Tab-separated table of C-alpha atoms and ligand atoms in Angstrom:
chain	number	residue	atom	x	y	z
A	1	MET	CA	-29.574	-2.190	-13.034
A	2	ASN	CA	-26.537	-4.290	-12.166
A	3	VAL	CA	-24.568	-3.756	-8.943
A	4	ALA	CA	-21.986	-1.492	-10.594
A	5	GLU	CA	-24.746	0.742	-12.001
A	6	LYS	CA	-26.510	0.851	-8.620
A	7	ILE	CA	-23.216	1.913	-6.993
A	8	SER	CA	-22.720	4.709	-9.538
A	9	LYS	CA	-26.254	6.030	-8.954
A	10	LEU	CA	-25.966	5.862	-5.163
A	11	LYS	CA	-22.560	7.502	-5.252
A	12	LYS	CA	-23.989	10.571	-7.013
A	13	GLN	CA	-27.057	10.738	-4.731
A	14	LYS	CA	-24.895	10.664	-1.621
A	15	ASN	CA	-22.026	12.810	-2.886
A	16	ALA	CA	-19.636	9.937	-2.184
A	17	ILE	CA	-16.235	9.170	-3.670
A	18	ILE	CA	-14.850	5.659	-4.072
A	19	LEU	CA	-11.102	5.352	-3.575
A	20	ALA	CA	-9.638	1.967	-4.499
A	21	HIS	CA	-6.197	0.444	-4.168
A	22	TYR	CA	-4.660	-1.433	-7.126
A	23	TYR	CA	-4.947	-4.719	-5.194
A	24	GLN	CA	-8.747	-4.578	-5.185
A	25	VAL	CA	-10.679	-6.967	-7.449
A	26	PRO	CA	-11.118	-5.611	-11.015
A	27	GLU	CA	-14.894	-4.973	-10.563
A	28	ILE	CA	-14.147	-2.602	-7.671
A	29	GLN	CA	-11.328	-0.836	-9.532
A	30	ASP	CA	-13.743	-0.275	-12.419
A	31	VAL	CA	-16.377	1.531	-10.307
A	32	ALA	CA	-13.838	3.621	-8.384
A	33	ASP	CA	-13.384	7.370	-8.878
A	34	TYR	CA	-9.700	7.004	-8.184
A	35	VAL	CA	-7.436	3.927	-8.241
A	36	GLY	CA	-3.940	4.340	-6.895
A	37	ASP	CA	-1.123	3.507	-4.529
A	38	SER	CA	-1.007	4.474	-0.850
A	39	LEU	CA	0.438	7.922	-1.537
A	40	GLY	CA	-2.043	8.814	-4.275
A	41	LEU	CA	-4.936	7.522	-2.182
A	42	SER	CA	-3.854	9.619	0.820
A	43	GLN	CA	-3.597	12.732	-1.349
A	44	SER	CA	-7.053	12.075	-2.844
A	45	ALA	CA	-8.549	11.538	0.621
A	46	LEU	CA	-7.091	14.841	1.785
A	47	GLU	CA	-8.276	16.813	-1.233
A	48	THR	CA	-11.765	15.413	-1.835
A	49	GLN	CA	-14.842	17.655	-1.647
A	50	ALA	CA	-17.187	14.627	-1.321
A	51	SER	CA	-19.167	14.070	1.889
A	52	ILE	CA	-18.474	10.341	2.086
A	53	ILE	CA	-15.246	8.477	1.314
A	54	VAL	CA	-15.745	4.792	0.552
A	55	PHE	CA	-12.303	3.310	0.972
A	56	ALA	CA	-11.898	0.102	-1.005
A	57	GLY	CA	-8.640	-0.984	0.517
A	58	VAL	CA	-7.468	-2.204	3.904
A	59	HIS	CA	-8.020	-0.839	7.400
A	60	PHE	CA	-4.831	1.248	7.758
A	61	MET	CA	-5.638	3.012	4.459
A	62	ALA	CA	-9.152	3.957	5.621
A	63	GLU	CA	-7.655	5.110	8.935
A	64	THR	CA	-5.222	7.347	7.057
A	65	ALA	CA	-8.124	8.873	5.088
A	66	LYS	CA	-10.004	9.587	8.334
A	67	ILE	CA	-6.917	11.114	9.965
A	68	LEU	CA	-6.335	13.386	6.967
A	69	ASN	CA	-9.947	14.390	6.495
A	70	PRO	CA	-11.805	13.784	9.788
A	71	ALA	CA	-14.913	15.788	8.796
A	72	LYS	CA	-15.776	13.141	6.182
A	73	LYS	CA	-17.651	9.938	6.814
A	74	VAL	CA	-15.169	7.168	5.935
A	75	LEU	CA	-16.667	3.788	5.032
A	76	ILE	CA	-14.858	0.514	4.355
A	77	PRO	CA	-16.650	-2.413	2.664
A	78	ASP	CA	-15.242	-4.952	5.148
A	79	MET	CA	-13.972	-3.778	8.537
A	80	ASN	CA	-11.977	-7.035	8.869
A	81	ALA	CA	-9.783	-6.143	5.890
A	82	GLY	CA	-6.561	-5.766	7.882
A	83	CYS	CA	-2.912	-6.057	6.885
A	84	SER	CA	-0.366	-8.636	8.048
A	85	LEU	CA	2.392	-6.033	7.871
A	86	ALA	CA	0.505	-3.544	10.065
A	87	ASP	CA	-0.330	-6.406	12.459
A	88	SER	CA	3.355	-7.341	12.711
A	89	CYS	CA	3.946	-4.163	14.721
A	90	PRO	CA	1.846	-4.156	17.940
A	91	PRO	CA	1.870	-0.643	19.503
A	92	ASP	CA	2.776	-1.765	23.071
A	93	LYS	CA	5.834	-3.711	21.882
A	94	PHE	CA	6.852	-0.915	19.541
A	95	LYS	CA	6.556	1.665	22.331
A	96	THR	CA	8.982	-0.370	24.477
A	97	PHE	CA	11.359	-0.729	21.499
A	98	LYS	CA	11.242	3.019	20.895
A	99	GLU	CA	11.991	3.722	24.580
A	100	GLN	CA	15.110	1.570	24.258
A	101	HIS	CA	16.377	3.845	21.443
A	102	GLN	CA	15.611	7.317	22.722
A	103	ASP	CA	18.160	9.067	20.502
A	104	HIS	CA	16.434	7.718	17.356
A	105	ILE	CA	13.602	9.255	15.391
A	106	VAL	CA	10.909	6.979	13.956
A	107	ILE	CA	10.085	6.752	10.267
A	108	SER	CA	7.119	4.449	9.702
A	109	TYR	CA	5.855	2.959	6.489
A	110	ILE	CA	2.215	3.941	6.010
A	111	ASN	CA	1.262	0.239	6.306
A	112	CYS	CA	0.887	0.510	10.081
A	113	SER	CA	-1.896	1.208	12.564
A	114	ALA	CA	-2.935	4.710	13.652
A	115	GLU	CA	-1.364	3.962	17.072
A	116	ILE	CA	2.016	3.374	15.395
A	117	LYS	CA	1.589	6.593	13.416
A	118	VAL	CA	1.096	8.402	16.738
A	119	LEU	CA	4.486	7.020	17.833
A	120	SER	CA	6.184	8.128	14.586
A	121	ASP	CA	7.974	11.312	13.544
A	122	VAL	CA	7.340	10.942	9.842
A	123	ILE	CA	5.465	8.498	7.616
A	124	CYS	CA	6.520	7.261	4.186
A	125	THR	CA	5.066	5.115	1.437
A	126	SER	CA	6.906	2.857	-0.986
A	127	SER	CA	6.895	5.643	-3.584
A	128	ASN	CA	8.569	8.311	-1.438
A	129	ALA	CA	10.511	6.288	1.183
A	130	ILE	CA	13.975	7.070	-0.206
A	131	LYS	CA	13.204	10.785	-0.553
A	132	ILE	CA	11.839	10.932	3.011
A	133	VAL	CA	14.839	9.125	4.518
A	134	GLU	CA	17.273	11.276	2.550
A	135	SER	CA	15.572	14.429	3.856
A	136	ILE	CA	16.728	13.497	7.374
A	137	PRO	CA	20.269	14.669	8.340
A	138	LYS	CA	22.814	11.833	7.928
A	139	GLU	CA	23.918	11.899	11.577
A	140	GLN	CA	20.346	11.447	12.875
A	141	LYS	CA	19.726	7.883	14.064
A	142	ILE	CA	16.537	6.328	12.690
A	143	ILE	CA	14.202	3.456	13.585
A	144	PHE	CA	12.330	2.227	10.517
A	145	ALA	CA	9.067	0.337	11.040
A	146	PRO	CA	7.359	-1.976	10.361
A	147	ASP	CA	8.695	-3.518	7.105
A	148	LYS	CA	12.193	-4.986	7.373
A	149	ASN	CA	12.333	-5.633	3.604
A	150	LEU	CA	11.515	-2.052	2.607
A	151	GLY	CA	13.794	-0.764	5.386
A	152	GLY	CA	16.668	-2.993	4.219
A	153	TYR	CA	16.166	-1.818	0.648
A	154	ILE	CA	16.311	1.860	1.746
A	155	ASN	CA	19.460	1.162	3.814
A	156	ASN	CA	21.066	-0.354	0.705
A	157	ILE	CA	20.196	2.553	-1.555
A	158	THR	CA	20.958	5.381	0.881
A	159	GLY	CA	23.861	3.848	2.833
A	160	ARG	CA	22.019	4.588	6.101
A	161	LYS	CA	22.043	2.167	8.995
A	162	MET	CA	18.446	2.495	10.152
A	163	ILE	CA	17.383	0.045	12.851
A	164	LEU	CA	14.651	-2.122	11.372
A	165	TRP	CA	11.515	-3.379	13.083
A	166	ASN	CA	11.172	-7.077	12.282
A	167	GLY	CA	7.894	-6.943	10.333
A	168	SER	CA	6.910	-8.118	6.871
A	169	CYS	CA	3.986	-8.593	4.503
A	170	GLU	CA	2.761	-12.168	4.224
A	171	VAL	CA	2.066	-11.712	0.497
A	172	HIS	CA	5.391	-10.199	-0.620
A	173	ASP	CA	7.652	-11.984	1.843
A	174	VAL	CA	6.743	-15.394	0.365
A	175	ILE	CA	7.573	-14.502	-3.235
A	176	LYS	CA	10.338	-16.975	-3.941
A	177	ALA	CA	13.613	-16.267	-5.728
A	178	GLU	CA	13.610	-19.842	-7.145
A	179	GLU	CA	10.292	-19.232	-8.903
A	180	ILE	CA	11.635	-16.004	-10.378
A	181	ILE	CA	14.803	-17.726	-11.581
A	182	ARG	CA	12.650	-20.392	-13.240
A	183	LEU	CA	10.363	-17.779	-14.869
A	184	LYS	CA	13.352	-15.755	-16.056
A	185	ALA	CA	14.904	-18.846	-17.632
A	186	GLU	CA	11.622	-19.657	-19.406
A	187	ASN	CA	11.140	-16.008	-20.464
A	188	PRO	CA	14.572	-14.516	-21.143
A	189	ASP	CA	12.938	-11.521	-22.868
A	190	ALA	CA	10.943	-10.545	-19.740
A	191	GLN	CA	11.844	-7.764	-17.313
A	192	LEU	CA	11.476	-8.395	-13.583
A	193	ILE	CA	9.640	-5.621	-11.740
A	194	ALA	CA	9.217	-5.854	-7.967
A	195	HIS	CA	7.582	-4.122	-5.023
A	196	PRO	CA	10.103	-3.171	-2.281
A	197	GLU	CA	8.183	-5.269	0.279
A	198	CYS	CA	9.791	-8.330	-1.401
A	199	GLN	CA	12.868	-9.936	0.136
A	200	ALA	CA	16.341	-8.594	-0.762
A	201	VAL	CA	17.135	-11.743	-2.763
A	202	VAL	CA	14.193	-10.902	-5.071
A	203	LEU	CA	14.978	-7.169	-5.255
A	204	GLU	CA	18.598	-7.902	-6.224
A	205	MET	CA	17.348	-9.552	-9.427
A	206	ALA	CA	14.857	-6.815	-10.336
A	207	ASP	CA	15.146	-4.524	-13.361
A	208	TYR	CA	12.845	-2.035	-11.640
A	209	ILE	CA	11.687	-1.609	-8.025
A	210	GLY	CA	8.783	0.645	-7.109
A	211	SER	CA	5.395	1.240	-5.555
A	212	THR	CA	2.318	-0.102	-7.331
A	213	THR	CA	1.965	3.183	-9.240
A	214	GLY	CA	5.689	3.091	-10.034
A	215	LEU	CA	5.414	-0.463	-11.363
A	216	LEU	CA	2.377	0.392	-13.482
A	217	ASP	CA	4.018	3.520	-14.944
A	218	TYR	CA	7.177	1.555	-15.700
A	219	THR	CA	5.242	-1.032	-17.752
A	220	ILE	CA	3.490	1.764	-19.683
A	221	LYS	CA	6.689	3.655	-20.516
A	222	SER	CA	8.973	0.659	-21.130
A	223	THR	CA	9.605	-0.586	-24.649
A	224	HIS	CA	9.776	-4.158	-23.295
A	225	GLN	CA	6.813	-6.380	-24.092
A	226	LYS	CA	6.938	-8.906	-21.240
A	227	PHE	CA	7.143	-8.449	-17.468
A	228	ILE	CA	7.506	-10.767	-14.489
A	229	VAL	CA	5.559	-8.958	-11.787
A	230	ALA	CA	6.641	-9.556	-8.174
A	231	THR	CA	3.744	-8.080	-6.229
A	232	GLU	CA	0.050	-8.697	-5.539
A	233	SER	CA	-1.935	-9.862	-8.566
A	234	GLY	CA	-4.554	-7.046	-8.471
A	235	ILE	CA	-2.136	-4.641	-10.177
A	236	LEU	CA	-2.317	-6.725	-13.372
A	237	HIS	CA	-5.793	-5.343	-14.092
A	238	GLN	CA	-4.528	-1.804	-14.739
A	239	MET	CA	-1.349	-3.074	-16.416
A	240	ARG	CA	-3.412	-5.076	-18.919
A	241	LYS	CA	-5.835	-2.188	-19.451
A	242	SER	CA	-3.011	0.280	-20.077
A	243	SER	CA	-0.881	-2.019	-22.255
A	244	PRO	CA	-3.200	-4.651	-23.793
A	245	LYS	CA	-0.516	-5.968	-26.138
A	246	LYS	CA	2.087	-6.523	-23.409
A	247	GLU	CA	2.387	-9.750	-21.423
A	248	PHE	CA	2.402	-9.891	-17.620
A	249	LEU	CA	3.459	-12.917	-15.591
A	250	ILE	CA	2.741	-13.027	-11.875
A	251	VAL	CA	5.256	-14.938	-9.742
A	252	PRO	CA	3.688	-18.106	-8.317
A	253	THR	CA	4.105	-18.511	-4.563
A	254	ASP	CA	4.281	-22.309	-4.814
A	255	GLU	CA	3.463	-25.046	-7.283
A	256	LYS	CA	-0.238	-25.115	-6.227
A	257	CYS	CA	-0.884	-21.385	-6.502
A	258	SER	CA	-0.349	-19.259	-9.589
A	259	CYS	CA	-1.424	-16.011	-7.988
A	260	ASN	CA	-0.410	-13.650	-5.232
A	261	ASP	CA	-3.647	-12.494	-3.690
A	262	CYS	CA	-3.676	-10.405	-0.535
A	263	PRO	CA	-6.390	-12.135	1.532
A	264	TYR	CA	-7.244	-8.849	3.261
A	265	MET	CA	-7.545	-6.725	0.118
A	266	LYS	CA	-9.681	-9.464	-1.398
A	267	MET	CA	-12.172	-9.406	1.521
A	268	ASN	CA	-13.821	-6.438	-0.188
A	269	THR	CA	-16.331	-7.387	-2.880
A	270	LEU	CA	-18.540	-5.316	-5.166
A	271	GLU	CA	-21.608	-6.524	-3.232
A	272	LYS	CA	-20.078	-5.436	0.105
A	273	LEU	CA	-19.134	-2.088	-1.415
A	274	TYR	CA	-22.727	-1.553	-2.552
A	275	ASN	CA	-24.149	-2.476	0.870
A	276	CYS	CA	-21.692	-0.260	2.681
A	277	LEU	CA	-22.607	2.729	0.522
A	278	LEU	CA	-26.321	1.980	0.904
A	279	MET	CA	-26.280	1.484	4.701
A	280	GLU	CA	-23.377	3.906	5.303
A	281	GLN	CA	-21.605	1.335	7.406
A	282	PRO	CA	-19.247	-0.065	8.520
A	283	GLU	CA	-17.928	3.388	9.327
A	284	LEU	CA	-14.329	3.904	10.368
A	285	LYS	CA	-14.056	5.927	13.554
A	286	LEU	CA	-11.019	7.177	15.464
A	287	SER	CA	-10.731	9.247	18.630
A	288	ALA	CA	-10.026	12.960	18.200
A	289	ASP	CA	-6.833	12.460	20.197
A	290	VAL	CA	-5.456	9.771	17.843
A	291	ILE	CA	-6.428	11.840	14.786
A	292	GLU	CA	-4.656	14.897	16.192
A	293	LYS	CA	-1.444	13.015	17.042
A	294	ALA	CA	-1.291	10.794	13.934
A	295	LYS	CA	-1.916	13.668	11.526
A	296	ASN	CA	1.432	15.466	11.928
A	297	PRO	CA	3.749	12.658	10.721
A	298	ILE	CA	1.485	12.063	7.699
A	299	LEU	CA	1.307	15.769	6.837
A	300	ARG	CA	5.075	15.948	7.190
A	301	MET	CA	5.345	13.154	4.619
A	302	LEU	CA	2.959	14.892	2.216
A	303	GLU	CA	4.954	18.106	2.566
A	304	LEU	CA	8.259	16.309	1.931
A	305	SER	CA	6.788	14.490	-1.115
A	306	LYS	CA	5.998	17.704	-2.998
B	401	LIG	P1	1.690	0.771	-2.553
B	401	LIG	O1	1.785	1.997	-1.738
B	401	LIG	O2	2.871	0.539	-3.416
B	401	LIG	O3	0.423	0.750	-3.336
B	401	LIG	O4	1.684	-0.483	-1.573
B	401	LIG	C1	0.641	-0.779	-0.731
B	401	LIG	C2	0.696	-2.154	-0.216
B	401	LIG	O5	-0.060	-2.545	0.607
B	401	LIG	C3	1.715	-3.017	-0.721
B	401	LIG	O6	1.585	-4.260	-0.161
B	402	LIG	FE1	-0.739	-5.590	3.878
B	402	LIG	FE2	0.725	-7.126	2.312
B	402	LIG	FE3	-1.876	-6.979	1.889
B	402	LIG	FE4	-0.294	-4.881	1.314
B	402	LIG	S1	-0.302	-6.888	0.334
B	402	LIG	S2	-2.241	-4.827	2.405
B	402	LIG	S3	1.216	-5.060	2.962
B	402	LIG	S4	-0.875	-7.831	3.733
Protein backbone atom coordinates (compact mmCIF):
# COMPACT_ATOMS: atom_id res chain seq x y z
CA MET A 1 0.00 0.00 0.00
CA ASN A 2 1.23 3.52 -0.70
CA VAL A 3 0.94 6.31 1.89
CA ALA A 4 -2.34 7.64 0.47
CA GLU A 5 -3.90 4.16 0.65
CA LYS A 6 -2.63 3.67 4.21
CA ILE A 7 -4.20 7.02 5.18
CA SER A 8 -7.56 6.02 3.67
CA LYS A 9 -7.55 2.70 5.56
CA LEU A 10 -6.54 4.29 8.86
CA LYS A 11 -9.11 7.04 8.44
CA LYS A 12 -11.94 4.48 8.23
CA GLN A 13 -10.59 2.41 11.15
CA LYS A 14 -10.41 5.47 13.39
CA ASN A 15 -13.56 7.22 12.20
CA ALA A 16 -11.47 10.25 11.26
CA ILE A 17 -12.17 13.02 8.78
CA ILE A 18 -9.46 14.89 6.89
CA LEU A 19 -10.19 18.56 6.26
CA ALA A 20 -7.75 20.30 3.92
CA HIS A 21 -7.31 23.89 2.82
CA TYR A 22 -6.79 24.68 -0.89
CA TYR A 23 -3.20 25.77 -0.15
CA GLN A 24 -2.17 22.26 0.90
CA VAL A 25 0.05 20.22 -1.44
CA PRO A 26 -1.95 18.32 -4.11
CA GLU A 27 -1.28 14.88 -2.51
CA ILE A 28 -2.97 16.05 0.70
CA GLN A 29 -5.91 17.63 -1.13
CA ASP A 30 -6.41 14.32 -2.94
CA VAL A 31 -6.75 12.24 0.26
CA ALA A 32 -8.96 14.78 2.04
CA ASP A 33 -12.67 14.24 2.71
CA TYR A 34 -13.28 17.93 2.26
CA VAL A 35 -11.15 20.63 0.60
CA GLY A 36 -12.26 24.21 1.05
CA ASP A 37 -11.76 27.77 2.18
CA SER A 38 -11.77 28.93 5.81
CA LEU A 39 -15.55 29.29 5.95
CA GLY A 40 -16.30 25.90 4.41
CA LEU A 41 -13.71 24.23 6.63
CA SER A 42 -15.22 25.80 9.77
CA GLN A 43 -18.70 24.65 8.76
CA SER A 44 -17.42 21.11 8.09
CA ALA A 45 -15.61 21.03 11.45
CA LEU A 46 -18.80 22.07 13.22
CA GLU A 47 -21.01 19.54 11.44
CA THR A 48 -18.81 16.43 11.34
CA GLN A 49 -19.89 13.20 13.06
CA ALA A 50 -16.31 11.80 12.96
CA SER A 51 -14.40 11.20 16.20
CA ILE A 52 -11.13 12.68 14.97
CA ILE A 53 -10.59 15.77 12.81
CA VAL A 54 -7.24 15.83 11.03
CA PHE A 55 -6.82 19.44 10.02
CA ALA A 56 -4.48 19.81 7.06
CA GLY A 57 -4.09 23.54 7.23
CA VAL A 58 -2.48 26.03 9.59
CA HIS A 59 -2.70 26.42 13.36
CA PHE A 60 -5.50 29.03 13.54
CA MET A 61 -7.70 26.80 11.34
CA ALA A 62 -7.21 23.77 13.63
CA GLU A 63 -7.90 26.03 16.62
CA THR A 64 -11.16 27.15 15.03
CA ALA A 65 -12.18 23.50 14.50
CA LYS A 66 -11.46 22.73 18.17
CA ILE A 67 -13.39 25.79 19.35
CA LEU A 68 -16.40 24.83 17.24
CA ASN A 69 -16.35 21.15 18.08
CA PRO A 70 -14.41 20.69 21.35
CA ALA A 71 -15.56 17.09 21.93
CA LYS A 72 -13.51 15.96 18.90
CA LYS A 73 -9.84 15.13 18.91
CA VAL A 74 -8.26 17.69 16.54
CA LEU A 75 -4.92 16.72 15.00
CA ILE A 76 -2.63 18.84 12.83
CA PRO A 77 0.19 17.23 10.79
CA ASP A 78 2.71 19.90 11.84
CA MET A 79 2.09 21.97 14.97
CA ASN A 80 4.56 24.60 13.67
CA ALA A 81 2.34 25.41 10.69
CA GLY A 82 1.51 28.96 11.78
CA CYS A 83 0.42 32.03 9.83
CA SER A 84 2.31 35.30 9.37
CA LEU A 85 -0.96 37.22 9.35
CA ALA A 86 -2.14 35.71 12.65
CA ASP A 87 1.35 36.36 14.10
CA SER A 88 1.15 40.02 13.05
CA CYS A 89 -1.45 40.58 15.77
CA PRO A 90 -0.02 39.75 19.24
CA PRO A 91 -2.87 39.57 21.82
CA ASP A 92 -1.23 41.85 24.45
CA LYS A 93 -0.66 44.65 21.93
CA PHE A 94 -4.12 44.20 20.46
CA LYS A 95 -5.71 44.34 23.93
CA THR A 96 -4.04 47.72 24.56
CA PHE A 97 -5.17 48.96 21.13
CA LYS A 98 -8.74 47.86 21.85
CA GLU A 99 -8.69 49.65 25.23
CA GLN A 100 -7.74 52.85 23.41
CA HIS A 101 -10.92 52.58 21.28
CA GLN A 102 -13.56 51.58 23.79
CA ASP A 103 -16.50 52.79 21.69
CA HIS A 104 -15.51 50.43 18.84
CA ILE A 105 -16.56 46.84 18.31
CA VAL A 106 -14.00 44.36 16.96
CA ILE A 107 -14.46 42.40 13.75
CA SER A 108 -11.58 39.97 13.25
CA TYR A 109 -10.63 38.03 10.17
CA ILE A 110 -10.55 34.33 11.01
CA ASN A 111 -6.78 34.33 10.30
CA CYS A 112 -5.98 35.22 13.91
CA SER A 113 -5.16 33.36 17.12
CA ALA A 114 -7.79 32.05 19.54
CA GLU A 115 -6.73 34.81 21.98
CA ILE A 116 -7.63 37.46 19.39
CA LYS A 117 -10.96 35.72 18.77
CA VAL A 118 -11.64 36.01 22.51
CA LEU A 119 -11.13 39.78 22.16
CA SER A 120 -13.47 40.00 19.14
CA ASP A 121 -17.20 40.62 18.78
CA VAL A 122 -17.59 38.86 15.47
CA ILE A 123 -15.33 36.89 13.13
CA CYS A 124 -15.36 36.95 9.33
CA THR A 125 -13.63 35.14 6.51
CA SER A 126 -12.71 36.47 3.08
CA SER A 127 -15.92 34.99 1.65
CA ASN A 128 -18.35 36.70 4.05
CA ALA A 129 -16.42 39.79 5.25
CA ILE A 130 -18.54 42.33 3.34
CA LYS A 131 -21.81 40.73 4.46
CA ILE A 132 -20.64 40.66 8.10
CA VAL A 133 -19.52 44.30 8.08
CA GLU A 134 -22.72 45.41 6.38
CA SER A 135 -24.78 43.63 9.05
CA ILE A 136 -23.40 46.08 11.63
CA PRO A 137 -25.31 49.41 11.97
CA LYS A 138 -23.58 52.20 9.99
CA GLU A 139 -23.07 54.44 13.04
CA GLN A 140 -21.25 51.70 14.99
CA LYS A 141 -17.48 52.29 15.05
CA ILE A 142 -15.43 49.22 14.12
CA ILE A 143 -11.85 47.99 14.59
CA PHE A 144 -10.92 45.49 11.89
CA ALA A 145 -8.06 43.08 12.59
CA PRO A 146 -5.58 41.77 11.66
CA ASP A 147 -5.38 42.21 7.84
CA LYS A 148 -5.03 45.81 6.69
CA ASN A 149 -5.41 44.79 3.02
CA LEU A 150 -8.70 42.95 3.52
CA GLY A 151 -9.89 45.72 5.87
CA GLY A 152 -9.00 48.42 3.32
CA TYR A 153 -10.82 46.50 0.60
CA ILE A 154 -13.97 46.23 2.78
CA ASN A 155 -13.77 49.97 3.60
CA ASN A 156 -13.64 50.70 -0.14
CA ILE A 157 -16.61 48.52 -1.00
CA THR A 158 -18.83 49.46 1.95
CA GLY A 159 -17.82 53.10 2.45
CA ARG A 160 -17.13 52.37 6.14
CA LYS A 161 -14.19 53.89 7.96
CA MET A 162 -13.11 50.92 10.06
CA ILE A 163 -9.86 51.38 11.97
CA LEU A 164 -7.41 48.82 10.62
CA TRP A 165 -4.88 46.80 12.58
CA ASN A 166 -1.57 46.99 10.71
CA GLY A 167 -1.18 43.29 9.85
CA SER A 168 -0.67 41.46 6.57
CA CYS A 169 0.07 38.07 5.03
CA GLU A 170 3.66 37.61 3.91
CA VAL A 171 2.52 35.61 0.87
CA HIS A 172 -0.15 37.95 -0.51
CA ASP A 173 1.41 41.24 0.54
CA VAL A 174 4.46 40.62 -1.69
CA ILE A 175 2.49 39.97 -4.88
CA LYS A 176 3.75 42.78 -7.06
CA ALA A 177 1.66 45.03 -9.30
CA GLU A 178 4.60 45.29 -11.77
CA GLU A 179 4.61 41.53 -12.29
CA ILE A 180 0.86 41.58 -12.91
CA ILE A 181 1.19 44.43 -15.40
CA ARG A 182 3.88 42.46 -17.22
CA LEU A 183 1.77 39.26 -17.24
CA LYS A 184 -1.30 41.17 -18.43
CA ALA A 185 0.68 42.70 -21.28
CA GLU A 186 1.98 39.26 -22.31
CA ASN A 187 -1.49 37.69 -21.93
CA PRO A 188 -4.07 40.29 -22.95
CA ASP A 189 -6.76 37.58 -23.09
CA ALA A 190 -6.28 36.61 -19.41
CA GLN A 191 -8.50 37.68 -16.53
CA LEU A 192 -6.88 38.74 -13.26
CA ILE A 193 -8.42 37.10 -10.19
CA ALA A 194 -7.14 38.05 -6.73
CA HIS A 195 -7.50 37.19 -3.06
CA PRO A 196 -8.46 40.23 -0.92
CA GLU A 197 -5.31 39.78 1.21
CA CYS A 198 -3.40 41.33 -1.75
CA GLN A 199 -2.48 45.01 -1.69
CA ALA A 200 -4.99 47.60 -2.96
CA VAL A 201 -2.83 48.31 -6.03
CA VAL A 202 -3.28 44.65 -7.08
CA LEU A 203 -7.00 44.53 -6.21
CA GLU A 204 -7.67 47.67 -8.28
CA MET A 205 -6.57 45.78 -11.40
CA ALA A 206 -8.56 42.61 -10.67
CA ASP A 207 -11.50 41.37 -12.73
CA TYR A 208 -12.67 39.32 -9.75
CA ILE A 209 -11.81 39.40 -6.02
CA GLY A 210 -12.77 36.57 -3.69
CA SER A 211 -11.90 33.87 -1.20
CA THR A 212 -10.18 30.73 -2.45
CA THR A 213 -13.57 29.07 -3.00
CA GLY A 214 -14.81 32.23 -4.73
CA LEU A 215 -11.79 32.27 -7.04
CA LEU A 216 -12.18 28.59 -7.88
CA ASP A 217 -15.92 28.94 -8.60
CA TYR A 218 -15.26 31.99 -10.76
CA THR A 219 -12.80 30.06 -12.97
CA ILE A 220 -15.32 27.21 -13.34
CA LYS A 221 -18.24 29.46 -14.30
CA SER A 222 -16.33 31.97 -16.45
CA THR A 223 -16.25 31.62 -20.22
CA HIS A 224 -12.68 32.99 -20.22
CA GLN A 225 -9.94 30.47 -20.90
CA LYS A 226 -6.94 32.08 -19.19
CA PHE A 227 -6.48 33.46 -15.67
CA ILE A 228 -3.72 35.29 -13.83
CA VAL A 229 -4.12 34.05 -10.27
CA ALA A 230 -3.00 36.39 -7.48
CA THR A 231 -3.00 34.09 -4.47
CA GLU A 232 -1.14 31.07 -3.08
CA SER A 233 -0.22 28.46 -5.70
CA GLY A 234 -1.99 25.50 -3.99
CA ILE A 235 -5.36 26.63 -5.38
CA LEU A 236 -4.18 25.82 -8.92
CA HIS A 237 -4.58 22.10 -8.21
CA GLN A 238 -8.38 22.29 -7.95
CA MET A 239 -8.59 24.90 -10.72
CA ARG A 240 -6.75 22.58 -13.11
CA LYS A 241 -8.80 19.57 -12.01
CA SER A 242 -12.08 21.43 -12.49
CA SER A 243 -11.16 23.12 -15.79
CA PRO A 244 -8.41 21.03 -17.45
CA LYS A 245 -8.60 22.97 -20.71
CA LYS A 246 -8.20 26.40 -19.10
CA GLU A 247 -4.83 28.03 -18.45
CA PHE A 248 -3.76 29.37 -15.05
CA LEU A 249 -0.79 31.66 -14.48
CA ILE A 250 0.45 32.29 -10.96
CA VAL A 251 1.98 35.72 -10.32
CA PRO A 252 5.72 35.44 -9.67
CA THR A 253 6.90 37.18 -6.51
CA ASP A 254 10.28 38.06 -8.04
CA GLU A 255 12.43 37.04 -10.97
CA LYS A 256 13.88 34.02 -9.07
CA CYS A 257 10.58 32.55 -7.91
CA SER A 258 7.69 31.55 -10.15
CA CYS A 259 5.43 30.42 -7.34
CA ASN A 260 3.63 31.79 -4.32
CA ASP A 261 3.94 29.11 -1.70
CA CYS A 262 2.81 29.72 1.86
CA PRO A 263 5.74 28.30 3.87
CA TYR A 264 3.40 27.41 6.75
CA MET A 265 0.76 25.62 4.68
CA LYS A 266 3.55 23.72 2.96
CA MET A 267 4.98 22.42 6.27
CA ASN A 268 2.32 19.70 6.13
CA THR A 269 3.29 16.69 4.03
CA LEU A 270 1.48 13.45 3.22
CA GLU A 271 4.01 11.55 5.38
CA LYS A 272 3.37 13.86 8.36
CA LEU A 273 -0.37 13.50 7.85
CA TYR A 274 -0.06 9.71 7.93
CA ASN A 275 2.08 9.76 11.10
CA CYS A 276 -0.26 12.17 12.83
CA LEU A 277 -3.27 9.96 12.10
CA LEU A 278 -1.36 6.85 13.17
CA MET A 279 0.03 8.28 16.44
CA GLU A 280 -2.93 10.64 17.03
CA GLN A 281 -0.58 13.52 17.62
CA PRO A 282 0.27 16.35 17.56
CA GLU A 283 -3.10 17.11 19.09
CA LEU A 284 -4.41 20.65 19.26
CA LYS A 285 -5.56 21.56 22.75
CA LEU A 286 -7.16 24.73 24.11
CA SER A 287 -8.36 25.64 27.59
CA ALA A 288 -12.10 25.36 28.24
CA ASP A 289 -12.11 29.07 29.06
CA VAL A 290 -10.64 30.10 25.67
CA ILE A 291 -13.01 27.73 23.84
CA GLU A 292 -16.01 29.19 25.66
CA LYS A 293 -15.04 32.82 24.97
CA ALA A 294 -13.82 32.37 21.38
CA LYS A 295 -16.87 30.37 20.31
CA ASN A 296 -19.44 33.20 20.40
CA PRO A 297 -17.86 35.50 17.77
CA ILE A 298 -17.38 32.52 15.42
CA LEU A 299 -20.95 31.29 15.91
CA ARG A 300 -22.17 34.82 15.31
CA MET A 301 -20.32 34.78 11.98
CA LEU A 302 -21.79 31.41 11.00
CA GLU A 303 -25.26 32.69 11.86
CA LEU A 304 -24.77 35.88 9.83
CA SER A 305 -23.41 33.87 6.85
CA LYS A 306 -26.60 31.83 6.41
P1 LIG B 1 -9.60 31.60 2.33
O1 LIG B 1 -10.56 31.70 3.45
O2 LIG B 1 -9.96 32.44 1.17
O3 LIG B 1 -9.39 30.17 1.95
O4 LIG B 1 -8.20 32.19 2.81
C1 LIG B 1 -7.41 31.58 3.74
C2 LIG B 1 -6.03 32.10 3.74
O5 LIG B 1 -5.24 31.77 4.56
C3 LIG B 1 -5.67 33.04 2.73
O6 LIG B 1 -4.35 33.37 2.86
FE1 LIG C 1 -1.41 32.90 6.69
FE2 LIG C 1 -0.84 34.03 4.38
FE3 LIG C 1 -0.29 31.47 4.72
FE4 LIG C 1 -2.84 32.28 4.48
S1 LIG C 1 -1.24 32.37 2.93
S2 LIG C 1 -2.03 30.86 6.00
S3 LIG C 1 -2.72 34.27 5.53
S4 LIG C 1 0.65 33.19 5.85
